[in-house]
Amino acid sequence: MPTAPAEAAPPRGAASCAGCHPRTAGRGPIPSLNGQPSEQIVSQMTAFRSGERASTVMSRIAKGFSDEEIRAIADYFAAAAAASPAPAQP
């Protein structure tokens, strides 16, 4: 029986996201990524990476990921919607 995406092992880099982004909404100023639309995560990560969106931490982190890695991370967190309450919007 195939593993559901939300139960799959996180792709490279996704585990480090949980260090700042809570698993559920409403736990501090940094939004949860669980359940965020994949395209929104990709858009924000590429904006951080290019410098279009300024940040002291995320700009440096995003520069370490390729387009494929960003997509894998985004898809992983988007798939977590079924396992988590609706996330707060960033």
JSON list of C-alpha atoms in Angstrom, two decimals:
[
{"chain": "A", "resi": 1, "resn": "MET", "atom": "CA", "xyz": [0.00, 0.00, 0.00]},
{"chain": "A", "resi": 2, "resn": "PRO", "atom": "CA", "xyz": [1.54, 3.40, -0.98]},
{"chain": "A", "resi": 3, "resn": "THR", "atom": "CA", "xyz": [2.42, 5.89, 1.72]},
{"chain": "A", "resi": 4, "resn": "ALA", "atom": "CA", "xyz": [0.30, 9.07, 1.79]},
{"chain": "A", "resi": 5, "resn": "PRO", "atom": "CA", "xyz": [2.32, 12.20, 0.91]},
{"chain": "A", "resi": 6, "resn": "ALA", "atom": "CA", "xyz": [1.79, 13.72, 4.37]},
{"chain": "A", "resi": 7, "resn": "GLU", "atom": "CA", "xyz": [3.31, 10.57, 5.90]},
{"chain": "A", "resi": 8, "resn": "ALA", "atom": "CA", "xyz": [6.21, 10.38, 3.47]},
{"chain": "A", "resi": 9, "resn": "ALA", "atom": "CA", "xyz": [9.72, 11.15, 4.62]},
{"chain": "A", "resi": 10, "resn": "PRO", "atom": "CA", "xyz": [10.42, 14.86, 4.24]},
{"chain": "A", "resi": 11, "resn": "PRO", "atom": "CA", "xyz": [12.55, 15.90, 1.27]},
{"chain": "A", "resi": 12, "resn": "ARG", "atom": "CA", "xyz": [16.01, 17.35, 1.83]},
{"chain": "A", "resi": 13, "resn": "GLY", "atom": "CA", "xyz": [15.73, 20.65, 3.69]},
{"chain": "A", "resi": 14, "resn": "ALA", "atom": "CA", "xyz": [12.13, 20.27, 4.82]},
{"chain": "A", "resi": 15, "resn": "ALA", "atom": "CA", "xyz": [13.03, 19.08, 8.30]},
{"chain": "A", "resi": 16, "resn": "SER", "atom": "CA", "xyz": [14.98, 22.26, 8.96]},
{"chain": "A", "resi": 17, "resn": "CYS", "atom": "CA", "xyz": [11.87, 24.34, 8.17]},
{"chain": "A", "resi": 18, "resn": "ALA", "atom": "CA", "xyz": [10.19, 22.96, 11.28]},
{"chain": "A", "resi": 19, "resn": "GLY", "atom": "CA", "xyz": [12.85, 24.62, 13.42]},
{"chain": "A", "resi": 20, "resn": "CYS", "atom": "CA", "xyz": [11.07, 27.95, 12.91]},
{"chain": "A", "resi": 21, "resn": "HIS", "atom": "CA", "xyz": [7.74, 27.17, 11.23]},
{"chain": "A", "resi": 22, "resn": "PRO", "atom": "CA", "xyz": [5.32, 25.51, 13.67]},
{"chain": "A", "resi": 23, "resn": "ARG", "atom": "CA", "xyz": [3.43, 22.40, 12.61]},
{"chain": "A", "resi": 24, "resn": "THR", "atom": "CA", "xyz": [0.09, 24.07, 13.41]},
{"chain": "A", "resi": 25, "resn": "ALA", "atom": "CA", "xyz": [-1.23, 27.59, 12.87]},
{"chain": "A", "resi": 26, "resn": "GLY", "atom": "CA", "xyz": [-1.38, 30.13, 15.64]},
{"chain": "A", "resi": 27, "resn": "ARG", "atom": "CA", "xyz": [1.86, 29.34, 17.43]},
{"chain": "A", "resi": 28, "resn": "GLY", "atom": "CA", "xyz": [3.89, 32.51, 17.11]},
{"chain": "A", "resi": 29, "resn": "PRO", "atom": "CA", "xyz": [4.70, 35.07, 14.46]},
{"chain": "A", "resi": 30, "resn": "ILE", "atom": "CA", "xyz": [6.09, 32.60, 11.91]},
{"chain": "A", "resi": 31, "resn": "PRO", "atom": "CA", "xyz": [3.34, 30.88, 9.91]},
{"chain": "A", "resi": 32, "resn": "SER", "atom": "CA", "xyz": [2.88, 27.16, 9.64]},
{"chain": "A", "resi": 33, "resn": "LEU", "atom": "CA", "xyz": [3.74, 25.76, 6.22]},
{"chain": "A", "resi": 34, "resn": "ASN", "atom": "CA", "xyz": [1.45, 22.74, 6.59]},
{"chain": "A", "resi": 35, "resn": "GLY", "atom": "CA", "xyz": [-1.38, 23.01, 4.14]},
{"chain": "A", "resi": 36, "resn": "GLN", "atom": "CA", "xyz": [-0.11, 26.14, 2.41]},
{"chain": "A", "resi": 37, "resn": "PRO", "atom": "CA", "xyz": [-0.66, 25.93, -1.35]},
{"chain": "A", "resi": 38, "resn": "SER", "atom": "CA", "xyz": [2.39, 24.53, -3.07]},
{"chain": "A", "resi": 39, "resn": "GLU", "atom": "CA", "xyz": [2.54, 27.39, -5.59]},
{"chain": "A", "resi": 40, "resn": "GLN", "atom": "CA", "xyz": [2.49, 29.93, -2.75]},
{"chain": "A", "resi": 41, "resn": "ILE", "atom": "CA", "xyz": [5.44, 28.28, -1.02]},
{"chain": "A", "resi": 42, "resn": "VAL", "atom": "CA", "xyz": [7.37, 28.08, -4.30]},
{"chain": "A", "resi": 43, "resn": "SER", "atom": "CA", "xyz": [6.61, 31.72, -5.05]},
{"chain": "A", "resi": 44, "resn": "GLN", "atom": "CA", "xyz": [7.73, 32.91, -1.62]},
{"chain": "A", "resi": 45, "resn": "MET", "atom": "CA", "xyz": [10.88, 30.77, -1.58]},
{"chain": "A", "resi": 46, "resn": "THR", "atom": "CA", "xyz": [11.96, 31.97, -5.02]},
{"chain": "A", "resi": 47, "resn": "ALA", "atom": "CA", "xyz": [11.24, 35.58, -4.00]},
{"chain": "A", "resi": 48, "resn": "PHE", "atom": "CA", "xyz": [13.43, 35.13, -0.90]},
{"chain": "A", "resi": 49, "resn": "ARG", "atom": "CA", "xyz": [16.13, 33.48, -2.99]},
{"chain": "A", "resi": 50, "resn": "SER", "atom": "CA", "xyz": [16.20, 36.27, -5.60]},
{"chain": "A", "resi": 51, "resn": "GLY", "atom": "CA", "xyz": [16.05, 39.06, -3.02]},
{"chain": "A", "resi": 52, "resn": "GLU", "atom": "CA", "xyz": [12.66, 40.22, -4.30]},
{"chain": "A", "resi": 53, "resn": "ARG", "atom": "CA", "xyz": [11.30, 39.55, -0.79]},
{"chain": "A", "resi": 54, "resn": "ALA", "atom": "CA", "xyz": [13.60, 40.77, 1.95]},
{"chain": "A", "resi": 55, "resn": "SER", "atom": "CA", "xyz": [14.31, 38.73, 5.06]},
{"chain": "A", "resi": 56, "resn": "THR", "atom": "CA", "xyz": [17.24, 38.41, 7.42]},
{"chain": "A", "resi": 57, "resn": "VAL", "atom": "CA", "xyz": [17.04, 34.62, 7.61]},
{"chain": "A", "resi": 58, "resn": "MET", "atom": "CA", "xyz": [14.92, 33.23, 4.75]},
{"chain": "A", "resi": 59, "resn": "SER", "atom": "CA", "xyz": [16.94, 34.96, 2.03]},
{"chain": "A", "resi": 60, "resn": "ARG", "atom": "CA", "xyz": [20.06, 33.10, 3.16]},
{"chain": "A", "resi": 61, "resn": "ILE", "atom": "CA", "xyz": [18.24, 29.80, 3.58]},
{"chain": "A", "resi": 62, "resn": "ALA", "atom": "CA", "xyz": [16.43, 29.93, 0.22]},
{"chain": "A", "resi": 63, "resn": "LYS", "atom": "CA", "xyz": [19.69, 30.51, -1.66]},
{"chain": "A", "resi": 64, "resn": "GLY", "atom": "CA", "xyz": [20.75, 27.01, -0.66]},
{"chain": "A", "resi": 65, "resn": "PHE", "atom": "CA", "xyz": [17.93, 25.29, -2.57]},
{"chain": "A", "resi": 66, "resn": "SER", "atom": "CA", "xyz": [17.53, 24.46, -6.25]},
{"chain": "A", "resi": 67, "resn": "ASP", "atom": "CA", "xyz": [14.20, 24.88, -8.04]},
{"chain": "A", "resi": 68, "resn": "GLU", "atom": "CA", "xyz": [13.62, 21.12, -7.74]},
{"chain": "A", "resi": 69, "resn": "GLU", "atom": "CA", "xyz": [14.31, 21.12, -4.01]},
{"chain": "A", "resi": 70, "resn": "ILE", "atom": "CA", "xyz": [11.99, 24.09, -3.45]},
{"chain": "A", "resi": 71, "resn": "ARG", "atom": "CA", "xyz": [9.26, 22.28, -5.40]},
{"chain": "A", "resi": 72, "resn": "ALA", "atom": "CA", "xyz": [9.72, 19.10, -3.36]},
{"chain": "A", "resi": 73, "resn": "ILE", "atom": "CA", "xyz": [9.56, 21.02, -0.07]},
{"chain": "A", "resi": 74, "resn": "ALA", "atom": "CA", "xyz": [6.48, 22.96, -1.23]},
{"chain": "A", "resi": 75, "resn": "ASP", "atom": "CA", "xyz": [4.69, 19.79, -2.33]},
{"chain": "A", "resi": 76, "resn": "TYR", "atom": "CA", "xyz": [5.54, 18.09, 0.97]},
{"chain": "A", "resi": 77, "resn": "PHE", "atom": "CA", "xyz": [4.08, 20.88, 3.11]},
{"chain": "A", "resi": 78, "resn": "ALA", "atom": "CA", "xyz": [1.06, 21.39, 0.83]},
{"chain": "A", "resi": 79, "resn": "ALA", "atom": "CA", "xyz": [0.25, 17.68, 1.21]},
{"chain": "A", "resi": 80, "resn": "ALA", "atom": "CA", "xyz": [0.24, 18.06, 4.99]},
{"chain": "A", "resi": 81, "resn": "ALA", "atom": "CA", "xyz": [-3.14, 19.87, 4.78]},
{"chain": "A", "resi": 82, "resn": "ALA", "atom": "CA", "xyz": [-5.05, 16.73, 5.63]},
{"chain": "A", "resi": 83, "resn": "ALA", "atom": "CA", "xyz": [-2.99, 16.20, 8.79]},
{"chain": "A", "resi": 84, "resn": "SER", "atom": "CA", "xyz": [-3.15, 19.79, 10.11]},
{"chain": "A", "resi": 85, "resn": "PRO", "atom": "CA", "xyz": [-5.62, 22.58, 10.79]},
{"chain": "A", "resi": 86, "resn": "ALA", "atom": "CA", "xyz": [-5.82, 25.38, 8.21]},
{"chain": "A", "resi": 87, "resn": "PRO", "atom": "CA", "xyz": [-2.64, 27.47, 8.32]},
{"chain": "A", "resi": 88, "resn": "ALA", "atom": "CA", "xyz": [-2.45, 31.20, 8.89]},
{"chain": "A", "resi": 89, "resn": "GLN", "atom": "CA", "xyz": [-1.60, 33.18, 5.78]},
{"chain": "A", "resi": 90, "resn": "PRO", "atom": "CA", "xyz": [1.87, 34.80, 5.75]}
]
